CSV table of C-alpha atoms in Angstrom, one decimal:
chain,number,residue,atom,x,y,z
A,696,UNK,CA,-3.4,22.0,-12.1
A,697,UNK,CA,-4.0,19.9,-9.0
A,698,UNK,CA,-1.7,17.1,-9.5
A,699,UNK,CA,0.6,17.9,-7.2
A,700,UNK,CA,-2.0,17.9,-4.1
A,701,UNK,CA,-3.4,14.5,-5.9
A,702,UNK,CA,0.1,13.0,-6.0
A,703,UNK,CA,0.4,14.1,-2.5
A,704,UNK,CA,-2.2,11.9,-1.6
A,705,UNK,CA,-1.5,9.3,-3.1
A,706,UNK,CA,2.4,9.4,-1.0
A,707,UNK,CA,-0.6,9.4,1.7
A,708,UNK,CA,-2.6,6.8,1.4
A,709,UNK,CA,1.1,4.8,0.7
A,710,UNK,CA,2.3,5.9,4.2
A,711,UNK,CA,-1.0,5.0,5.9
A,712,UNK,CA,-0.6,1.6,4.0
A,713,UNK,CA,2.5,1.3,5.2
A,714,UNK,CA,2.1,1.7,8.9
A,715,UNK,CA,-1.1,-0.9,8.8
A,716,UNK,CA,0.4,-3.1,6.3
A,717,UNK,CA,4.2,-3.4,7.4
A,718,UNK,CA,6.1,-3.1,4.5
A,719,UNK,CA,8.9,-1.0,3.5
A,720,UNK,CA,9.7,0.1,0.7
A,721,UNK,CA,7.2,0.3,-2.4
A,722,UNK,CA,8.2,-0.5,-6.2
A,723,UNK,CA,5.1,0.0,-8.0
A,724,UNK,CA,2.0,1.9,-7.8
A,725,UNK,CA,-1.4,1.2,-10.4
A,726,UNK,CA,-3.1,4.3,-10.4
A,727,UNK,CA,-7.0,4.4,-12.0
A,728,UNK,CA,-7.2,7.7,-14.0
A,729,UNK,CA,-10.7,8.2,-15.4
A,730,UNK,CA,-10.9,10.1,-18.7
A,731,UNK,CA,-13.2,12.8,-17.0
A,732,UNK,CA,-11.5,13.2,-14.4
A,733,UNK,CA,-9.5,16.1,-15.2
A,734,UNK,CA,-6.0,14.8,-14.3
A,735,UNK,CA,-3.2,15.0,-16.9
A,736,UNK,CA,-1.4,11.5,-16.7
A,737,UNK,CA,2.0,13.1,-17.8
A,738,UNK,CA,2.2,16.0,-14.9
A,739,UNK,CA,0.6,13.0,-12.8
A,740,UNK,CA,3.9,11.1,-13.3
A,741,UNK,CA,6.2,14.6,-12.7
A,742,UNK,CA,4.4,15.5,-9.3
A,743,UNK,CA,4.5,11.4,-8.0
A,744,UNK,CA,7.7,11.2,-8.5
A,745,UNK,CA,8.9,14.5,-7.4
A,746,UNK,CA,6.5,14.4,-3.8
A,747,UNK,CA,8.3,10.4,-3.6
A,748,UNK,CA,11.6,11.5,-3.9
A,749,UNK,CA,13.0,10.7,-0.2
A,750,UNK,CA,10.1,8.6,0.5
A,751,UNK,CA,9.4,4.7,0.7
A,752,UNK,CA,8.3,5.2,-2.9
A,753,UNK,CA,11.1,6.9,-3.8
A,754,UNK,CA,11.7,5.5,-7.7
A,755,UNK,CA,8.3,3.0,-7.9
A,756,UNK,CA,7.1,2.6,-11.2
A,757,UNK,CA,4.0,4.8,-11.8
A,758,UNK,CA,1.5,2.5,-13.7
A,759,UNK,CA,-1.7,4.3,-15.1
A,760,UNK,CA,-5.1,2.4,-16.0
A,761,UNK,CA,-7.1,4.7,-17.9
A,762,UNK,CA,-10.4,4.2,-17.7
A,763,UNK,CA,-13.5,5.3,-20.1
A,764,UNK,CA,-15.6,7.8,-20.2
A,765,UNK,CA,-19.2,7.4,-19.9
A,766,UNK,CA,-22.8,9.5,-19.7
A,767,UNK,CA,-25.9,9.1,-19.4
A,768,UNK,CA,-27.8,10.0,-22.2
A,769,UNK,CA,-31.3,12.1,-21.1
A,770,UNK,CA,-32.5,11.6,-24.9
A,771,UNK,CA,-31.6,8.0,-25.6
A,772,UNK,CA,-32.0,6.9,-22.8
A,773,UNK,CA,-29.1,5.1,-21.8
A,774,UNK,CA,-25.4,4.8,-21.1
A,775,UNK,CA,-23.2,6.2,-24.0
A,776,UNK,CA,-19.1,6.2,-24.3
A,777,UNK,CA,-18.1,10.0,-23.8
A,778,UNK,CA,-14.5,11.3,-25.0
A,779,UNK,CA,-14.7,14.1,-22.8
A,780,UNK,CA,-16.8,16.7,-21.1
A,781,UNK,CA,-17.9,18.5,-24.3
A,782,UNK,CA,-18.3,15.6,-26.5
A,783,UNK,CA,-21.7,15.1,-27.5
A,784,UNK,CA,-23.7,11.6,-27.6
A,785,UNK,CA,-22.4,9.3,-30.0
A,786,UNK,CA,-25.8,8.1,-30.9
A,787,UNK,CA,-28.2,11.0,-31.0
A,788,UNK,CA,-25.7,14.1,-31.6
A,789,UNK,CA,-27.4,16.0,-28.3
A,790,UNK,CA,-25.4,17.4,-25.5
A,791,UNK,CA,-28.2,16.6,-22.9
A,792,UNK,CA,-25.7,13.8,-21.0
A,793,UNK,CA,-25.3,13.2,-17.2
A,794,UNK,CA,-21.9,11.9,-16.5
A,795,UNK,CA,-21.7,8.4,-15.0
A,796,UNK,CA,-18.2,6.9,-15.5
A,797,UNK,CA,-14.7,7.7,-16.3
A,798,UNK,CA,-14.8,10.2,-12.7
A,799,UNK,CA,-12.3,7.9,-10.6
A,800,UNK,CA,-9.1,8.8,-9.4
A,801,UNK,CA,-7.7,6.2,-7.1
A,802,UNK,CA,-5.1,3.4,-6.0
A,803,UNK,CA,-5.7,0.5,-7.8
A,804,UNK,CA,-3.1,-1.5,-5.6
A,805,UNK,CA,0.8,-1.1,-4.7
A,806,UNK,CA,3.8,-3.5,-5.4
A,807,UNK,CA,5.7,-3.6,-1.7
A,808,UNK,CA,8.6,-5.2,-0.1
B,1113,UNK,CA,5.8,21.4,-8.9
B,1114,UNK,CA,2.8,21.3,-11.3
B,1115,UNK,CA,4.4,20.9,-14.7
B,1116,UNK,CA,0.7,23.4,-16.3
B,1117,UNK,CA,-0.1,26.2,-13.7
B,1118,UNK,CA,3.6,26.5,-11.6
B,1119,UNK,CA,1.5,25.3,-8.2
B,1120,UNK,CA,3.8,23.9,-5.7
B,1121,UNK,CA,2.4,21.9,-2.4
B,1122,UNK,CA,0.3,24.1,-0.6
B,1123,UNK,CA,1.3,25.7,2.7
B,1124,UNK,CA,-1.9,27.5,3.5
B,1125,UNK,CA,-1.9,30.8,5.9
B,1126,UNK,CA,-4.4,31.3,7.8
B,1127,UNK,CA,-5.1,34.7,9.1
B,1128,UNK,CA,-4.5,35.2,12.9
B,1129,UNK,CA,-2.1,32.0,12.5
B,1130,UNK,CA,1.7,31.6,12.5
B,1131,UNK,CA,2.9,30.1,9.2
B,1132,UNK,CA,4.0,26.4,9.1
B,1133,UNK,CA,6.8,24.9,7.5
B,1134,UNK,CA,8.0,21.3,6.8
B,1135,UNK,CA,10.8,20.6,4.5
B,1136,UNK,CA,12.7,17.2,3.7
B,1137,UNK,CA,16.4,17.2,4.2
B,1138,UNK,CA,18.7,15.3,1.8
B,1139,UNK,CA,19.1,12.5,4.4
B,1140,UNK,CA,15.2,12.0,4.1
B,1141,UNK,CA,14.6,13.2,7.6
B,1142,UNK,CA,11.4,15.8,8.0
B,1143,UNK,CA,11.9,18.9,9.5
B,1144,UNK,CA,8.5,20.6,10.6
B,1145,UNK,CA,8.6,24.0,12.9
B,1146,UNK,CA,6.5,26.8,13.0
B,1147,UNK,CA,7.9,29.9,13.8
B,1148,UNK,CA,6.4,29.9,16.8
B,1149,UNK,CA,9.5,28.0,18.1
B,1150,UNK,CA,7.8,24.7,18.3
B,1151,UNK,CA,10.2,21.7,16.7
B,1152,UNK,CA,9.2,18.3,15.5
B,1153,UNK,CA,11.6,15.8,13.5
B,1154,UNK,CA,10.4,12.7,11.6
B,1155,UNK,CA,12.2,9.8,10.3
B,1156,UNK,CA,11.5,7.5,7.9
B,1157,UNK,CA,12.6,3.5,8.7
B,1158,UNK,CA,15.4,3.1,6.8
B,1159,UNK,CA,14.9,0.5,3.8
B,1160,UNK,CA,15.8,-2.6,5.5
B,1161,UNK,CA,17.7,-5.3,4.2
B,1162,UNK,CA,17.0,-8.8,3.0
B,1163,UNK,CA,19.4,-9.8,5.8
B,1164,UNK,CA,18.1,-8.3,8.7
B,1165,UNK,CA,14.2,-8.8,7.9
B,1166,UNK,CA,12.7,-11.5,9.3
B,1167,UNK,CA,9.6,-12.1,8.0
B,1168,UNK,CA,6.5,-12.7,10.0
B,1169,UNK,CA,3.6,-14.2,7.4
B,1170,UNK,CA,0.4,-13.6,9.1
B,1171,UNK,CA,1.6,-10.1,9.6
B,1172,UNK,CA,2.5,-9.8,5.6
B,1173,UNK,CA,-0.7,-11.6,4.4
B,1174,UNK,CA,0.4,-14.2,2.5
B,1175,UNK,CA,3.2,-14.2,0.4
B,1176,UNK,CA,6.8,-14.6,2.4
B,1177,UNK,CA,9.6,-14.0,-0.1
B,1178,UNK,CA,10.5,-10.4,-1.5
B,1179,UNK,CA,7.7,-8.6,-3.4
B,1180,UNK,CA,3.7,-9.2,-3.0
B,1181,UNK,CA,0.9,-6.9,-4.4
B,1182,UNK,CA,-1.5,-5.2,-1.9
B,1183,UNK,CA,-4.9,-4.4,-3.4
B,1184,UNK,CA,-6.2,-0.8,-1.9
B,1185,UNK,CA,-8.5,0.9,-3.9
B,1186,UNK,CA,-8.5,4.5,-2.3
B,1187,UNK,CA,-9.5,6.8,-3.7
B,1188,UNK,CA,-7.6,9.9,-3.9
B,1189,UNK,CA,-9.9,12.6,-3.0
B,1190,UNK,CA,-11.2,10.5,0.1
B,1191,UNK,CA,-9.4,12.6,2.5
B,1192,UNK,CA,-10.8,15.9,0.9
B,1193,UNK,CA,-14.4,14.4,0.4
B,1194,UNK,CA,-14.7,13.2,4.3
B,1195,UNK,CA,-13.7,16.6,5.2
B,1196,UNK,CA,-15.9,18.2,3.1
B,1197,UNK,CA,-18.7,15.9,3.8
B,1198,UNK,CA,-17.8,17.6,7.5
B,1199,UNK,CA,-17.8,20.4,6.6
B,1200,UNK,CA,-21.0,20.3,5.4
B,1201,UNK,CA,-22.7,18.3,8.6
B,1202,UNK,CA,-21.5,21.6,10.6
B,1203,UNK,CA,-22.7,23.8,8.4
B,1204,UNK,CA,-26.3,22.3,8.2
B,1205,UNK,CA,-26.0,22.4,11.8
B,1206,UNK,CA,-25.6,25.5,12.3
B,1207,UNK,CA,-28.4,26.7,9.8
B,1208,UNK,CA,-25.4,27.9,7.0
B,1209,UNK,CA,-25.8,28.3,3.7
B,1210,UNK,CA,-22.5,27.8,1.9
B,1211,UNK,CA,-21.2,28.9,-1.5
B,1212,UNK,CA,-18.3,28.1,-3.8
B,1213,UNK,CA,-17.4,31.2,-6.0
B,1214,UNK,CA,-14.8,30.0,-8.4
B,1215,UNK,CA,-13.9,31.8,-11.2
B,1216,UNK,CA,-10.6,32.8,-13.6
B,1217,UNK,CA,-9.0,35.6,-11.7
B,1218,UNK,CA,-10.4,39.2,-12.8
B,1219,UNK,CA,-13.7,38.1,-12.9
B,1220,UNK,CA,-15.3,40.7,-10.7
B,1221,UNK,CA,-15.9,38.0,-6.8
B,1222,UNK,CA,-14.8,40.5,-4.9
B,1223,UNK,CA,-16.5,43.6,-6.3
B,1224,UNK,CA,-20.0,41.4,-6.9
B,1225,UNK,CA,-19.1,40.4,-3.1
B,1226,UNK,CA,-18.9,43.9,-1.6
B,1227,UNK,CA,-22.0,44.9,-3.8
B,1228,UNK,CA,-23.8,41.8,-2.4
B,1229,UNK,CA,-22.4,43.1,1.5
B,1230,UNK,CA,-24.0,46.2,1.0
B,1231,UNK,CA,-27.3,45.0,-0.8
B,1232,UNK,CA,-27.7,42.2,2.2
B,1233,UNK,CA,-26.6,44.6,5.0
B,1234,UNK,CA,-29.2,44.4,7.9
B,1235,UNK,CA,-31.2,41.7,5.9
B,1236,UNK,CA,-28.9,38.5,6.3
B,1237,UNK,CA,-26.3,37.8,8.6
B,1238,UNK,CA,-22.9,36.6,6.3
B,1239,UNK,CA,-19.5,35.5,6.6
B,1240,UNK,CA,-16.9,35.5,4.0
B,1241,UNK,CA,-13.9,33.0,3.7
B,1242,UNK,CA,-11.3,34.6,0.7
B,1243,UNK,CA,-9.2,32.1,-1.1
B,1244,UNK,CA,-5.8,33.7,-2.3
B,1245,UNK,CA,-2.6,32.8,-3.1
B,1246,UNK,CA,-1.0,35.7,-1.6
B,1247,UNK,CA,-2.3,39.6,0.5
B,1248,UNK,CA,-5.5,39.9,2.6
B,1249,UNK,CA,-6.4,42.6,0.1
B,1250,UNK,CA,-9.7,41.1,-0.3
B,1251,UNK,CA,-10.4,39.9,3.0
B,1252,UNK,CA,-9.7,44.0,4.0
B,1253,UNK,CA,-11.9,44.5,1.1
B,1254,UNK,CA,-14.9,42.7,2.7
B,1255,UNK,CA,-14.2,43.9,5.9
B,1256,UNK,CA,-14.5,47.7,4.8
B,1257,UNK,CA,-17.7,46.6,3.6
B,1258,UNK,CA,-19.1,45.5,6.5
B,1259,UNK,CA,-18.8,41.8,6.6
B,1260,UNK,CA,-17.3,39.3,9.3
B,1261,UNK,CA,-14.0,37.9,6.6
B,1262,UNK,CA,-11.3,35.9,6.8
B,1263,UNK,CA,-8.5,35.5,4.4
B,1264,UNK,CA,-6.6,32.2,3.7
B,1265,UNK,CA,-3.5,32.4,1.4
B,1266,UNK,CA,-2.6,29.4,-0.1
B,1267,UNK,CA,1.0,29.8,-0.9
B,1268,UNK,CA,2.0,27.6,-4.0
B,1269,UNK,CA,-0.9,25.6,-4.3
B,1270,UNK,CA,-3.8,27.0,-6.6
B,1271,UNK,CA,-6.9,26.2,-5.1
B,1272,UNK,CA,-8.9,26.0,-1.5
B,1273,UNK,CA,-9.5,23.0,-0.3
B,1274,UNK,CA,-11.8,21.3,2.6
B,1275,UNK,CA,-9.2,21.3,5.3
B,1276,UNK,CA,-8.4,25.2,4.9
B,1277,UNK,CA,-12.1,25.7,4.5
B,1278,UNK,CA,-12.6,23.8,7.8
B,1279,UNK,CA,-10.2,25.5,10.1
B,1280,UNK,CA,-10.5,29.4,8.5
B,1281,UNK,CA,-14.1,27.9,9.5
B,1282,UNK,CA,-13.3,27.7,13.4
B,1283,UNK,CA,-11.6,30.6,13.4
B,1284,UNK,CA,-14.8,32.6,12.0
B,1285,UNK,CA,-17.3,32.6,14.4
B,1286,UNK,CA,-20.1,32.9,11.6
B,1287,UNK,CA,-23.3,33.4,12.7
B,1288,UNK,CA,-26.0,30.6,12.5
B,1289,UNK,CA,-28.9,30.5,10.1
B,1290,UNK,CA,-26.4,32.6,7.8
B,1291,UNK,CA,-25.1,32.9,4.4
B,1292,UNK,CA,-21.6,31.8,3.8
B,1293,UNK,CA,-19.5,32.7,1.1
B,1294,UNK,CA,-16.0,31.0,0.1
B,1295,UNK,CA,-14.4,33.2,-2.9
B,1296,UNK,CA,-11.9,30.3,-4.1
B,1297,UNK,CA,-9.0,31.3,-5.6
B,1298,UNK,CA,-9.0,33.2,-9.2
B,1299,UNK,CA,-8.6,29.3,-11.6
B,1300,UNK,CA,-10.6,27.1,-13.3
B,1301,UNK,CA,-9.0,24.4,-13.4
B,1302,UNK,CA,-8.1,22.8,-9.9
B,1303,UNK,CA,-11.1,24.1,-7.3
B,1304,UNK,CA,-13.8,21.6,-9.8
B,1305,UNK,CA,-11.7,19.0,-8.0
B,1306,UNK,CA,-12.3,19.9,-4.6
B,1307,UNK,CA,-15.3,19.8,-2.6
B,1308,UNK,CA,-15.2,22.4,0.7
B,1309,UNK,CA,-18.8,21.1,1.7
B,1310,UNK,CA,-20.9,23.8,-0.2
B,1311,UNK,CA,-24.7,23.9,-1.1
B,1312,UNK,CA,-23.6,24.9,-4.6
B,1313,UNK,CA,-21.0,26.0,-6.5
B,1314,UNK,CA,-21.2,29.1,-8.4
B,1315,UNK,CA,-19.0,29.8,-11.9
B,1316,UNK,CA,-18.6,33.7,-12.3
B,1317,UNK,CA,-17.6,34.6,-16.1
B,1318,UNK,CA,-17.4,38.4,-16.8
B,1319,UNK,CA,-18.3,39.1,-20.4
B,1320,UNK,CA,-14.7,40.5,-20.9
B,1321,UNK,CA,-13.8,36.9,-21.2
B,1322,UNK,CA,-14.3,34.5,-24.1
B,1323,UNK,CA,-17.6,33.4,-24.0
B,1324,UNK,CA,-16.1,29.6,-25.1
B,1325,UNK,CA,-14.9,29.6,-21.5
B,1326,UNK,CA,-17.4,26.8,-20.6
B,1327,UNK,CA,-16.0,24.2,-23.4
B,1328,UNK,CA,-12.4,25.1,-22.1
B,1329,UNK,CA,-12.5,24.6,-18.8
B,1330,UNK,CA,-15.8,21.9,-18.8
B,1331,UNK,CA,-15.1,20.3,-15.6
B,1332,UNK,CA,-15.6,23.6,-13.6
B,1333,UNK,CA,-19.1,23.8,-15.4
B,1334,UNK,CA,-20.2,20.9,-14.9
B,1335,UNK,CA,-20.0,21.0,-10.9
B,1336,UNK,CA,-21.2,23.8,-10.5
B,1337,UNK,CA,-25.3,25.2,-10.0
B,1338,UNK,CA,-25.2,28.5,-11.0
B,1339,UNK,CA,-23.8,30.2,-13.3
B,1340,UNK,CA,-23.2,34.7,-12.7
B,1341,UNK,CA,-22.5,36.5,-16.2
B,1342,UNK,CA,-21.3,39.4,-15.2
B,1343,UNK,CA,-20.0,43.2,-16.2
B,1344,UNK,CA,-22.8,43.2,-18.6
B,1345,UNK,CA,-23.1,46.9,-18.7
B,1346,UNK,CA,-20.1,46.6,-20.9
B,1347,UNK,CA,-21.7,44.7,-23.5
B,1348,UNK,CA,-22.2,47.3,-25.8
B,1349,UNK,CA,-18.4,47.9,-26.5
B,1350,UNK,CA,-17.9,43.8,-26.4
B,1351,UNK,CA,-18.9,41.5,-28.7
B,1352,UNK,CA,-19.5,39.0,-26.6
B,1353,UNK,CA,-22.4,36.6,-27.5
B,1354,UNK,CA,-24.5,36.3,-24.1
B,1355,UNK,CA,-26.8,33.3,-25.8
B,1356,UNK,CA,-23.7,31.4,-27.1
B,1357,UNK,CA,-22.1,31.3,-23.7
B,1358,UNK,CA,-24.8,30.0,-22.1
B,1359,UNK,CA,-25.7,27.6,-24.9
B,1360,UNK,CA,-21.9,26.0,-24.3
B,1361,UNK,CA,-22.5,26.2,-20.4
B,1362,UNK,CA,-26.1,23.9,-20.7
B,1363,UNK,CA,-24.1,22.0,-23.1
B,1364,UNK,CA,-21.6,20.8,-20.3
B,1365,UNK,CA,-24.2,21.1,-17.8
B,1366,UNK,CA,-28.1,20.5,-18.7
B,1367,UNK,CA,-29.1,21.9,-15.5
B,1368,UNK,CA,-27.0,24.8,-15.2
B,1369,UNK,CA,-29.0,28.0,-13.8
B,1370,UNK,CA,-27.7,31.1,-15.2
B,1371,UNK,CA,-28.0,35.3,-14.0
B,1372,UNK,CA,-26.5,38.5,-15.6
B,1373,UNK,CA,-25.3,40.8,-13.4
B,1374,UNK,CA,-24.0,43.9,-13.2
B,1375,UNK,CA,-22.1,44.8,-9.9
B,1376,UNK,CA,-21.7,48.4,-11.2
B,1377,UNK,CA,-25.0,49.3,-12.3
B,1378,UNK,CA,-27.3,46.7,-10.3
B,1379,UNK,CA,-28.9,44.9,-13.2
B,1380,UNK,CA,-30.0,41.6,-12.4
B,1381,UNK,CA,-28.9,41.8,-8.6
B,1382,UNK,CA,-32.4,41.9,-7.7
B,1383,UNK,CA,-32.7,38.5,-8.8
B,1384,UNK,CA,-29.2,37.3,-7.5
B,1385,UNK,CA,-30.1,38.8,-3.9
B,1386,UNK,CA,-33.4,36.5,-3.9
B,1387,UNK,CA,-31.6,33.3,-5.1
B,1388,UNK,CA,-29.7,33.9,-1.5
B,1389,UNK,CA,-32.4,34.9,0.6
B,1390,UNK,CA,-34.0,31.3,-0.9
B,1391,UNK,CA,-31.0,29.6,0.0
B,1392,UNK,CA,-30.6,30.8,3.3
B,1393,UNK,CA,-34.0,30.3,4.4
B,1394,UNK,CA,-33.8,26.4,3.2
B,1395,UNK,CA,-30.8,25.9,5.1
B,1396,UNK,CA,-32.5,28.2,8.4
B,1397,UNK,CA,-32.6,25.5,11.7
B,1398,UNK,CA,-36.6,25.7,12.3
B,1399,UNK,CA,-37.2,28.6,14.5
B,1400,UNK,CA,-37.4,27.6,18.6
C-alpha cells in the first residue's frame, strides 16, 4: 500500500515544521487516522519509523487517534456510523450512503524539543 | 518498505530524463546526485544539547524548558491535493480532458487504449501518460498506435502521483481542447489515494477477475465515475456474474456509471467512444 509515500509526508510536514518552528529534535507525533481512509495503522507505524530513521524524528513515539467512520444515509436521511466502505446503514440495511467522516489522514500535533 | 505490497519510496523516471538518486548515509548526511554529474549534500543540525541551547521564548512560543507540544493539523495528502488541484487549473486551461484509468494489472488499459487510439484517430486529438513500475513497453505500445505518449516508471513505489503527473505533463506537449489519458499503474489499492487532477477516474475490471472485486478493494470504487467491464466476449467460458458485479460496485458507489466493453470485438465501444467525445467537448475552451 501507500504508507510509505504517507509516512514520507508526514517526515515532511515535520521538517517544514521544523525550519518555521525552530526545534530540533521531535519525540512524539499524534497522527489522526480515519477508519475510511484506507491506511493500515500497523504498516503506518513500520514505514514512519523506517523513513525517520536518521532524521530529527528518528525514535518519536507514533501515537494514532482513530477516528470514526461516518455516511450519509440517501434513505434515512441522515448521518449514520459506517464500519467501513462496504458496510451498509445501520438503520435501514441499504447501501445507498455518501461518505462524510472517518476520511482524514493528518498531523494532529508533534511533541518537540 | 510497505510491509502489504513490497513498495519502496518512489524514485520516479521520467522518459527523456536522467534518473535521480538520493540516499542517507549512516552519519545522517543526504547524498543526492543525478547521474548527470550534478552533486548536492545535505545535513541535518545535529541534536543539540541542553547545554549549548539557549533558549529564545518568543521564538519557541511559549513554553521555555525541554519539551512543548506544537498543534499542526496537516493533513497528509496536502502536498499531493495542491498539486493535483494544479494540475487540474492547467488542464482546464488548456481545454483537457483528463482521465484516471486504474485498474489490477492484466486488466486489458493498454489494449482498450490502443483500440480507443485507433477508434479516435482523426476525430480527437489525445495524449497518453503510462504509469509503470518498470519498461516503456506500453508507452511504445501507444506510440505504434499513433498517439503522442509518455511513459513514467515509478521504481519501488506503486502508484502515480500529482507531481509525476505534473512534470511527464510538461514534457508532453499535449494538444489543447484534447483528451488525456493517465493509465496508473496496474493496483487497486494505493492510486484511490492519490488525486493527479483528473475529470474522473475510471475502474477497468476484466471479467476474468472476481466479480467481488468492488467489495475488496472499496476505496478504489468509491472514487471513481466510471466503471469499464471489459473482455466480455469471454463471458461465455466464464462464469462471471455481470449483474452481481455491478450490484457490489453501486453498493460502494450509488452513482457509479458502468459500460461493457470488448476491446477485441468492439462491443460497447460505441458507447465508450461517445462518453469521451462528451467529455472533451465540456472541457473544449469556447471556440475564438
Amino acid at each position: 500500500m501507500h504508507e510509505l509515500s504517507l509516512a514520507q509526508g508526514v517526515l515532511d510536514i515535520i521538517e517544514e515544521q521544523a525550519r518555521r518552528q525552530r526545534f530540533s529534535r521531535v519525540t512524539a507525533v499524534r497522527l489522526e487516522i480515519g477508519a475510511l481512509a484506507g491506511v493500515e495503522p500497523e504498516a503506518m507505524r513500520f514505514c514512519f519509523d523506517a523513513v525517520t530513521r536518521g532524521s530529527l524524528a528518528e525514535g518519536a513515539a507514533l501515537e494514532i487517534l482513530a477516528t470514526p467512520g461516518a455516511a450519509w444515509c440517501m434513505r434515512c436521511g441522515e448521518t449514520v456510523p459506517v464500519e467501513d466502505r462496504t458496510s451498509a446503514c445501520p438503520r435501514c440495511g441499504g447501501y445507498e450512503l455518501q461518505v462524510n467522516g472517518g476520511t482524514h489522514l493528518r498531523v494532529h500535533d508533534l511533541e518537540v524539543e | 518498505m510497505c510491509t502489504t505490497c513490497g513498495c519502496g519510496k518512489a524514485e520516479p523516471v521520467i522518459e527523456g530524463r536522467a534518473r535521480e538518486h538520493a540516499h542517507r548515509h549512516e552519519d545522517g548526511t543526504w547524498h543526492s546526485h543525478s547521474h548527470e554529474g550534478a552533486h548536492t549534500h545535505y545535513r541535518y543540525a545535529p541534536a543539540h544539547t541542553h547545554a549549548e541551547h539557549r533558549h529564545d521564548p518568543a521564538q519557541a512560543g511559549g513554553e521555555d524548558e525541554g519539551r512543548r507540544r506544537l498543534r499542526v493539523e496537516q493533513d497528509l495528502l496536502a502536498k499531493n491535493d495542491a498539486q493535483a488541484r494544479a494540475n487540474r487549473e492547467r488542464f482546464a486551461q488548456r481545454g483537457i480532458f483528463a482521465l484516471n484509468l486504474v485498474s489490477s494489472p492484466g486488466s486489458g488499459k493498454t489494449t482498450l487504449l490502443v483500440k480507443t487510439i485507433e477508434r479516435l484517430a482523426g476525430r480527437l486529438p489525445l495524449a497518453v501518460i503510462e504509469g509503470d513500475q518498470q519498461t516503456s513497453n506500453d508507452a511504445e505500445r501507444i506510440r505504434a498506435a499513433g498517439a503522442r505518449a509518455i511513459q513514467v516508471n515509478t521504481g519501488k513505489g506503486c502508484h502515480l502521483d500529482a507531481d509525476m503527473v505534473a512534470r511527464a505533463f510538461e514534457r508532453l506537449d499535449a494538444p489543447g481542447d484534447s483528451l488525456l489519458l493517465i493509465e496508473n499503474v496496474g493496483n487497486l489499492v494505493c492510486p484511490a489515494e492519490f488525486d493527479l487532477g483528473e475529470a474522473h477516474k475510471v475502474v477497468v475490471v476484466s471479467v476474468t477477475e472476481g466479480e467481488d472485486k468492488p467489495l475488496k478493494y472499496p476505496n478504489m470504487f468509491a472514487a471513481s465515475d466510471l466503471m469499464l467491464l471489459t473482455k466480455t466476449d469471454l463471458l461465455p467460458h466464464l462464469e462471471f456474474d455481470c449483474g452481481r458485479c455491478i450490484e457490489y460496485a453501486r453498493r460502494i458507489n450509488p452513482r457509479i456509471e458502468v459500460m461493457r466493453i470488448c476491446a477485441k470485438s468492439g462491443e460497447g465501444m460505441d458507447g465508450w467512444i461517445d462518453w469521451l467525445g462528451r467529455g472533451v467537448a465540456a472541457a473544449a475552451l469556447p471556440a475564438g
